[in-house]
Amino acid sequence: MDEEEKSVGGIVVNSEGKYLLLCRADKGDNLWEFPKGHQKPGETDYETLTRELKEETGIVDFELADGFVGYNRYINSRGIRRLIVLYLIKIRNNSVTLSSEHKEYAWLDYDSAIKRLNHHNWIDIIEKAKAFQSKK
């Protein structure tokens, strides 16, 4: 079986129920995504998540929503199999410090986040996260 590249990230939700989306600096004006990044060899998902959140957003104080994990599997434009694992994360502080990977960020309500996300897999995952939150 071919190897699969793995990234780990988070669906970040603030105390007002708004979602954090980041706009990629290298993909034109309209590629909005969740904070995430490649898992390094030997890292756990939690270690990758913690490192990537800090690198991409400056967020270090967060709480995992126990019981939710979203998955996005696809083959990228170079023919490489990819797995993205997204955890639902709650934060109290809205402060964001972007890395050079992203040029903009936005805190959006659910409906606005759905409109901003431009890949059906991201929309499926945020829909599942919202349904999970509604059950809590």
Phi, psi and omega in degrees: 000137178295152176288158182236129173286139181237136173236152179230141180201195185220147166268102187269125181237131180270181184293344177266002180082015179267150184259141178267122173240146180243143178257121182297140180280337187255009186234032181082191187275349194235020177261099179257141185208176174271155175297130182193167176189169183297138175278130178277152179306132178087350179281144169279166176302316182297320178295317178296314180302312181299315181295312183293320177300316180295314182296315188272334186230346186079001181283125178236340181253106182210165178232129176285137173279110184297126173104358180242128171217130176251146182235140175229113178247136178197172173249125185281181185294343177265007178081016182264132177288134183233144172233126175243127180249123182241127177259149176274127187234135176251136177229159179253337184251126182277004184292128180231133174240108185284147170275179179289348179291336183233147183253351184200154172222161179211140169263117188233144172291169186305309183299320179291323179296318178302318181291327184281325179291132185243024175228131186300329179295321177295319181295317177303316183292316181292327175298316179294321179296317179296316178298320178298316180296324182293332180282341184284000000 
